[in-house]
Coordinates of C-alpha atoms in Angstrom, one line a residue:
X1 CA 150.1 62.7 174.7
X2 CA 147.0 62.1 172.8
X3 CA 144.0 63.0 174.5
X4 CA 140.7 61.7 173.5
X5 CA 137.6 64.5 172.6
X6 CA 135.2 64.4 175.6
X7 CA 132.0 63.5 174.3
X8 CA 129.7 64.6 177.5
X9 CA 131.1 68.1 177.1
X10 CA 130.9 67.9 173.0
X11 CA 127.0 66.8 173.4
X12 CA 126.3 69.9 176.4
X13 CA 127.9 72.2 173.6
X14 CA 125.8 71.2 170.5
X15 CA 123.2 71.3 173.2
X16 CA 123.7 75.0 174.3
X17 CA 124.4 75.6 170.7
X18 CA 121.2 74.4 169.6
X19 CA 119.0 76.2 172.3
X20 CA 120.8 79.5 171.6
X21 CA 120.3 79.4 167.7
X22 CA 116.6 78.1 168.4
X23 CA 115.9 81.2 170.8
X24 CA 117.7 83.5 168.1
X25 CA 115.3 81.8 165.8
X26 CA 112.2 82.1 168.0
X27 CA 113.0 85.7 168.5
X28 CA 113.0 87.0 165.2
X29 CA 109.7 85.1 164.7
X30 CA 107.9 86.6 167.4
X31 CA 109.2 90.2 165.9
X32 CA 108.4 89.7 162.2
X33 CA 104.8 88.2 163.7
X34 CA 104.1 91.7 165.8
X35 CA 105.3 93.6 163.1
X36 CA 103.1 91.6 160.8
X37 CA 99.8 92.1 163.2
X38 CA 100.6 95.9 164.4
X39 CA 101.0 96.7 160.5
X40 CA 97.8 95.0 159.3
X41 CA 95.3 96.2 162.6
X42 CA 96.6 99.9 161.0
X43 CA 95.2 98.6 157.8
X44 CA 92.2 97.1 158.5
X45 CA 91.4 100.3 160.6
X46 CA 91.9 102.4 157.6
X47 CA 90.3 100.6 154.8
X48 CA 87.2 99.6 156.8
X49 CA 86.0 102.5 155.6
X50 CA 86.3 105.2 152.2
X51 CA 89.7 106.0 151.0
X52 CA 89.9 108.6 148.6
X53 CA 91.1 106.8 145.3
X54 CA 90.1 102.9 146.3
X55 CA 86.5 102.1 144.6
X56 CA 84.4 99.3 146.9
X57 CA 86.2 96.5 144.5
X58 CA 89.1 97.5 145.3
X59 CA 88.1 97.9 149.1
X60 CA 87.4 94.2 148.6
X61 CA 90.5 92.7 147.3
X62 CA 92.5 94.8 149.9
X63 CA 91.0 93.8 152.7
X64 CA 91.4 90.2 151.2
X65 CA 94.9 90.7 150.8
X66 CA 94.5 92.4 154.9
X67 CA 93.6 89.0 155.8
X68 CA 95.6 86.9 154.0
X69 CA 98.8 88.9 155.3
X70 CA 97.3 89.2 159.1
X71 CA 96.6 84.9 159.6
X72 CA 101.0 85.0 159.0
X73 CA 101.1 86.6 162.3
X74 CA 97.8 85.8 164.3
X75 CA 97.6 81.9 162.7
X76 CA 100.9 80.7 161.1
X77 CA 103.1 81.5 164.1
X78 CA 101.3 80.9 167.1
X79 CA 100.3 77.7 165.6
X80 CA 104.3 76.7 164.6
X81 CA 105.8 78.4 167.8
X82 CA 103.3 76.4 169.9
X83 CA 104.4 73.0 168.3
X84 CA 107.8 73.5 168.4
X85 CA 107.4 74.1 172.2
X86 CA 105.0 71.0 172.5
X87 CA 106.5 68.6 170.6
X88 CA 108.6 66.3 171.4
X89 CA 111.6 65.9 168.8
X90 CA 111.9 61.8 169.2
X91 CA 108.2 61.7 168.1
X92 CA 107.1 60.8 164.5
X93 CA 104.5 62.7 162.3
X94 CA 101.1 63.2 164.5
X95 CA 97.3 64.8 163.2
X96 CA 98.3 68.4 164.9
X97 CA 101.7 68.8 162.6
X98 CA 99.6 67.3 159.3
X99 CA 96.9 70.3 160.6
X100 CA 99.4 72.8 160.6
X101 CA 101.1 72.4 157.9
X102 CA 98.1 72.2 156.1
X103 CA 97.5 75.8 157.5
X104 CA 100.9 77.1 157.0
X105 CA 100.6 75.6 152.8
X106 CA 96.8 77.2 152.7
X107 CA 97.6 80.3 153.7
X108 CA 100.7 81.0 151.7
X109 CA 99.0 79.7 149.0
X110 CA 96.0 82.4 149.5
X111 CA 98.8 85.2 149.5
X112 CA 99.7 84.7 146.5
X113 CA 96.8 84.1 145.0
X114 CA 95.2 87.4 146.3
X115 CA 98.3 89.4 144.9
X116 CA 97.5 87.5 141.3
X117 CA 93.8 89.2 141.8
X118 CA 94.6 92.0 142.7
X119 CA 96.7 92.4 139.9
X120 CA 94.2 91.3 137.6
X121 CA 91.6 93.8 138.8
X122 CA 94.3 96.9 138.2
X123 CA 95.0 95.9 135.3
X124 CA 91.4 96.2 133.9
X125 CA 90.9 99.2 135.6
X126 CA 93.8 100.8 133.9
X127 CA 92.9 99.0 130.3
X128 CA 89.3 99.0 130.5
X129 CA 87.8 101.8 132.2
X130 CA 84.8 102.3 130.7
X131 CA 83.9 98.3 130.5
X132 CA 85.4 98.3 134.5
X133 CA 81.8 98.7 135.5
X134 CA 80.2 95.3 133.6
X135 CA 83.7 93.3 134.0
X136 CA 84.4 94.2 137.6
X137 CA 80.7 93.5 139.0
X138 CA 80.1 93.1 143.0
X139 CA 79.8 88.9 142.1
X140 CA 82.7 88.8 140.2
X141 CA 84.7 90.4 142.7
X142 CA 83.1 88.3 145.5
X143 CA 83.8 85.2 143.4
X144 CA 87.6 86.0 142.6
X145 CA 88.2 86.5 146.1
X146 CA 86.4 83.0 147.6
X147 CA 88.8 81.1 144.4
X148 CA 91.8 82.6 146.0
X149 CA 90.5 81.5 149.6
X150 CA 88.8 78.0 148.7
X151 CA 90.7 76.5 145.6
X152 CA 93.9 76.3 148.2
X153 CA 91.6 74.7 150.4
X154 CA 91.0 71.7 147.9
X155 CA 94.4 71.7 146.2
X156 CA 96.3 70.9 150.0
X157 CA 93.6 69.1 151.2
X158 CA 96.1 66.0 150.8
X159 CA 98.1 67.3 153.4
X160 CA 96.1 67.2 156.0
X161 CA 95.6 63.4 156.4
X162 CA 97.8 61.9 158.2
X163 CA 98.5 58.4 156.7
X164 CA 98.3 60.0 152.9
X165 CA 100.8 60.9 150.0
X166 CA 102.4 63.8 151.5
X167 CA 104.2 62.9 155.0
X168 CA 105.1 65.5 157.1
X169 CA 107.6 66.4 160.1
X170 CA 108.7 69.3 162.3
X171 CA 111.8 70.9 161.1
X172 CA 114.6 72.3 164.0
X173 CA 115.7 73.9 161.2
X174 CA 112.6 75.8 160.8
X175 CA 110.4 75.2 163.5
X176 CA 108.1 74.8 161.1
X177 CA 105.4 71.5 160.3
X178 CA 106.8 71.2 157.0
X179 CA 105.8 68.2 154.2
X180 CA 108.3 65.7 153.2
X181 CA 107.8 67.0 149.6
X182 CA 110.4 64.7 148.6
X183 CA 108.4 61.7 149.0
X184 CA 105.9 62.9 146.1
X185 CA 107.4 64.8 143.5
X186 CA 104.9 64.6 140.8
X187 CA 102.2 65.9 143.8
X188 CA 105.3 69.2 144.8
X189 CA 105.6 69.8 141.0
X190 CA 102.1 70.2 140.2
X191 CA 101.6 72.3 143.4
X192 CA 104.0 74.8 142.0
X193 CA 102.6 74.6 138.5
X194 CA 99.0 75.6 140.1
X195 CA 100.0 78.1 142.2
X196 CA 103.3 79.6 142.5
X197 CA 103.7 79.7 138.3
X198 CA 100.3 80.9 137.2
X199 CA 99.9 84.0 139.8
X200 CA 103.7 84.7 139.0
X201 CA 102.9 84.8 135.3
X202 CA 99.5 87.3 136.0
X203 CA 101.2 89.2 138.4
X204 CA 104.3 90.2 136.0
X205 CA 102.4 90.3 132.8
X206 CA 99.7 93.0 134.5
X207 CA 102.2 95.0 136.2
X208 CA 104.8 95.1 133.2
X209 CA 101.4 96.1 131.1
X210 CA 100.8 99.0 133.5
X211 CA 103.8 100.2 134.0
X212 CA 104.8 100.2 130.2
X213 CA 101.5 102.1 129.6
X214 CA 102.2 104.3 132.5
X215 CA 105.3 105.1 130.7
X216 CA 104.5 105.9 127.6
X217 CA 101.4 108.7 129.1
X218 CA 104.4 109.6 131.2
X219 CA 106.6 110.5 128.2
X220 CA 103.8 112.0 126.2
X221 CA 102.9 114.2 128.9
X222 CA 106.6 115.5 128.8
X223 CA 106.2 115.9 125.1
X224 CA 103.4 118.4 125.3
X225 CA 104.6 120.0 128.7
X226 CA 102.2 118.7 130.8
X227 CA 104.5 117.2 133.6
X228 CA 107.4 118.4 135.3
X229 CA 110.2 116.1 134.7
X230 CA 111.2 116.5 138.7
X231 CA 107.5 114.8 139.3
X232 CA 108.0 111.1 140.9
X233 CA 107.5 108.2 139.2
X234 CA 104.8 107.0 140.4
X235 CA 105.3 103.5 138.2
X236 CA 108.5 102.8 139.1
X237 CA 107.3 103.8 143.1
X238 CA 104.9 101.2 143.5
X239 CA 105.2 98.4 140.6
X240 CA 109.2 97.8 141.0
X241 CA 109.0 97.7 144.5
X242 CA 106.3 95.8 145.0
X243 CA 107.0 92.5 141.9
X244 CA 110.8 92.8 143.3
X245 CA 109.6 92.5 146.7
X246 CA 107.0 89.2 145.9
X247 CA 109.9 87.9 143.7
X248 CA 112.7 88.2 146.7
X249 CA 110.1 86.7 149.1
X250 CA 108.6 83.8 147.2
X251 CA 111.2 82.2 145.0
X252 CA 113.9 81.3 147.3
X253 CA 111.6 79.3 148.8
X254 CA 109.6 77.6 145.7
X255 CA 113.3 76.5 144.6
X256 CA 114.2 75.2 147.9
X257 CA 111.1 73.1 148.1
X258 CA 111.5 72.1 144.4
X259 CA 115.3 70.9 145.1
X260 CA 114.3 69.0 148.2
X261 CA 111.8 67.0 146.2
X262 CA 114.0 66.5 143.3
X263 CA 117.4 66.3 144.9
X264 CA 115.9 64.5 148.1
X265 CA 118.5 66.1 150.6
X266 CA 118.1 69.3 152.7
X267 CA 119.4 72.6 152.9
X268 CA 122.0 74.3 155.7
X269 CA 119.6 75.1 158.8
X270 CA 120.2 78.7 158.3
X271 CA 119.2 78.8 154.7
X272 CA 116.3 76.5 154.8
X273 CA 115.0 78.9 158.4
X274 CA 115.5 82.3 156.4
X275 CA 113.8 80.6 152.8
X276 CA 110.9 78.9 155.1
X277 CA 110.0 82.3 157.0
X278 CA 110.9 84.8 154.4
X279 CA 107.2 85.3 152.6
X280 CA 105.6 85.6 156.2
X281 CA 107.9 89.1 155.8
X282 CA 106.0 89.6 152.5
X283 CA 103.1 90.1 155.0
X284 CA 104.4 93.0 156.2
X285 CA 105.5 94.6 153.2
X286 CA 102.7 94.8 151.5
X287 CA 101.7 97.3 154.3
X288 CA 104.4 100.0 152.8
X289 CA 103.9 99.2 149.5
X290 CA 100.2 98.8 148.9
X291 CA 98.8 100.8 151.6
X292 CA 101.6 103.7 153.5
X293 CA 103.1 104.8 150.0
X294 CA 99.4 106.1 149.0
X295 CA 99.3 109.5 149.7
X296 CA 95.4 109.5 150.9
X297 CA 95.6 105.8 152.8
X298 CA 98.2 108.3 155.1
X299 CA 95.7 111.1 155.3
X300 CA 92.8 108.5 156.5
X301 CA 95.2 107.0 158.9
X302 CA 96.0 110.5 160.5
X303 CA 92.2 110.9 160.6
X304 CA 91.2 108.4 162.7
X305 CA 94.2 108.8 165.0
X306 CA 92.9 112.2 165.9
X307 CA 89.5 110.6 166.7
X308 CA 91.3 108.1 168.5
X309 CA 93.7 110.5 170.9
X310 CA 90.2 113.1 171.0
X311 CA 88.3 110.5 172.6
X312 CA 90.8 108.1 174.8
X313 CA 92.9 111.1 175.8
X314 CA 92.0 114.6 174.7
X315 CA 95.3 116.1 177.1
X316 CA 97.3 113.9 174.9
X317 CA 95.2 115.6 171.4
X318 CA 95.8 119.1 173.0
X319 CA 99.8 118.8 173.4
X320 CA 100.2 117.6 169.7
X321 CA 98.4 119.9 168.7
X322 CA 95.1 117.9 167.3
X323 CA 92.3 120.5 168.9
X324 CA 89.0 119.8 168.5
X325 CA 88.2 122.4 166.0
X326 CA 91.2 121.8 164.0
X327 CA 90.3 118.7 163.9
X328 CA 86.6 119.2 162.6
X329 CA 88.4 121.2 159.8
X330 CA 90.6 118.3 158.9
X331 CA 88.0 115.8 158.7
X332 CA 85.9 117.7 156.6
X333 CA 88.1 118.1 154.6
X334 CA 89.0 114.0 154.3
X335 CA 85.0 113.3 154.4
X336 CA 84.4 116.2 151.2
X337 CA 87.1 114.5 149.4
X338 CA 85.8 110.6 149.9
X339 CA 82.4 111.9 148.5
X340 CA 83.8 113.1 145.3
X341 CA 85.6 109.9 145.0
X342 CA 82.2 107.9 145.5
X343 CA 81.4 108.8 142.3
X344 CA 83.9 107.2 140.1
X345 CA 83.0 103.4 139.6
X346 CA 86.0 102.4 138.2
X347 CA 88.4 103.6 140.6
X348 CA 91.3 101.1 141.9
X349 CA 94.1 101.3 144.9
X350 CA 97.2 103.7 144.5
X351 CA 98.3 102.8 141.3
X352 CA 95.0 103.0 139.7
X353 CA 95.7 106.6 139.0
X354 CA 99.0 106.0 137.0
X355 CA 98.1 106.6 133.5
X356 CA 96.9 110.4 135.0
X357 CA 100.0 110.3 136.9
X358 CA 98.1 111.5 140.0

């Protein structure tokens, strides 16, 4: 006997199935957002004030790059979380979806270019040293860093009206506000030829500079027995990790939104979810690699977690170990260092000292 598929019980499936991907989803976001946040507060703490090694340009595009990476988890998913809760799927595009993914496209945009910058800035620190001084001035640095900020600004502006070129709709896939890019592809084309492409090109062309000249000092250093062929790498620590690391992040999902606008048809839910959320992670990342693999960002952060457990809880201070006068010791130690480092102009973040291999 043939028996007919019950479709009440086939809908309540897909239904439970939905819910329980969409809380597997919602999970995860709410993890990589607290990871996101907890990582960058550390940050901010940190650089806030001198680091041994990081010049006050530097300090700059850092805490630039601090604030890019922190709006992913105080901005981006509060704001897509809170639609997807609000919203009701049968409804069309409305202003609040057109405003955040105008939000979500701005701040990605400012991620990358800050990495681009900062890149840029290394690289003339490593190149030009002595000319670091009259190239790297206070107003260019304060100028790079409101381009990276304000030209996304103008260049998604589009997005944000909500009868305009670029129509937008909240993905289940996702749960994200995300523009129907395949309605203008000349407008997702040149978006990816202004941003995606030109801080790609900086970023590898600077870092592959660097590292090649760290390499070569490196080698020359072996040559005359200056190094110990057992010392790290100090190239290969930071530049690999970090371009391998943008390049995992960012172009799965430049191609996915490239072959939705060309191809006009979507991705498996799964793939576009993990392509969609994947540079938010990038957010967190560039916590290890920028800030906790520098060996004096560590030493600061100690620092000012033995003020913090010496004034909220000294009993706490006592039992690891963090007295008061060993304490005293340790940060003037940290503060004799800093002032030494005040004196060189053209010093940059961690891998500003790889051509001394430091």
């Amino acid at each position: 006997m043939y028996l007919t598929p019950n479709l009440s019980n086939l809908s309540d499936s897909d239904h439970l199935q939905d819910l329980t991907h969409r809380s597997a989803k919602v999970s995860v976001i709410i993890v990589l957002g607290v990871m996101i946040t907890l990582g960058n507060i550390a940050v901010l703490l940190v650089i806030t004030s001198s680091v041994a090694g990081w010049s006050r340009n530097s300090r700059y595009f850092l805490l630039s790059l601090t604030a890019a990476d922190s709006a992913f988890g105080l901005l981006i998913m509060p704001l897509n979380l809170s639609v997807s809760l609000l919203k009701d799927y049968s409804e069309g595009p409305d202003t609040l979806c057109h405003v955040v993914a105008f939000c979500n496209a701005t701040v990605y945009s400012t991620c990358m270019y800050t990495l681009a910058t900062i890149s840029l800035e290394r690289y003339i620190a490593v190149f030009y040293p002595l000319q670091y001084s009259t190239l790297m001035t206070r107003k260019r640095t304060l100028s790079l860093i409101a381009f990276a900020w304000c030209f996304p600004l103008f260049l998604l502006s589009p997005i944000t009206f909500p009868n305009g070129i670029i129509e937008v709709h909240f993905s289940n896939a996702s749960l994200v506000c995300n523009p129907s890019y395949s309605t203008n592809v000349a407008y997702t084309l040149s978006l990816t030829c202004l941003i995606f492409f030109p801080c790609s090109i900086v970023m590898t062309y600077a870092n592959l500079r660097v590292w090649c000249a760290a390499k070569r000092q490196r080698l020359k250093l072996r040559k005359y027995g200056c190094a110990l062929r057992s010392r790290h790498n100090v190239a290969a620590r930071v530049l690999v990790p970090v371009m391998a690391v943008y390049y995992t992040c960012w172009t799965p999902c430049m191609a996915v939104m490239i072959y939705n606008a060309v191809s006009g048809s979507s991705v498996p839910e799964w793939v576009e979810f993990v392509v969609v959320w994947l540079p938010t992670s990038n957010g967190f990342l560039n916590c290890i690699f920028y800030f906790w693999i520098n060996k004096n960002f560590r030493r600061k952060f100690h620092l000012i977690l033995r003020r913090l457990a010496l004034s909220l809880c000294p009993e706490l201070a006592e039992t690891l170990g963090w007295s008061t006068t060993s304490s005293a010791q340790f940060v003037s130690g940290i503060l004799d260092n800093n002032n030494l480092v005040h004196e060189r102009s053209s010093s940059v973040s961690s891998t500003c000292t790889l051509l001394s291999l430091a």
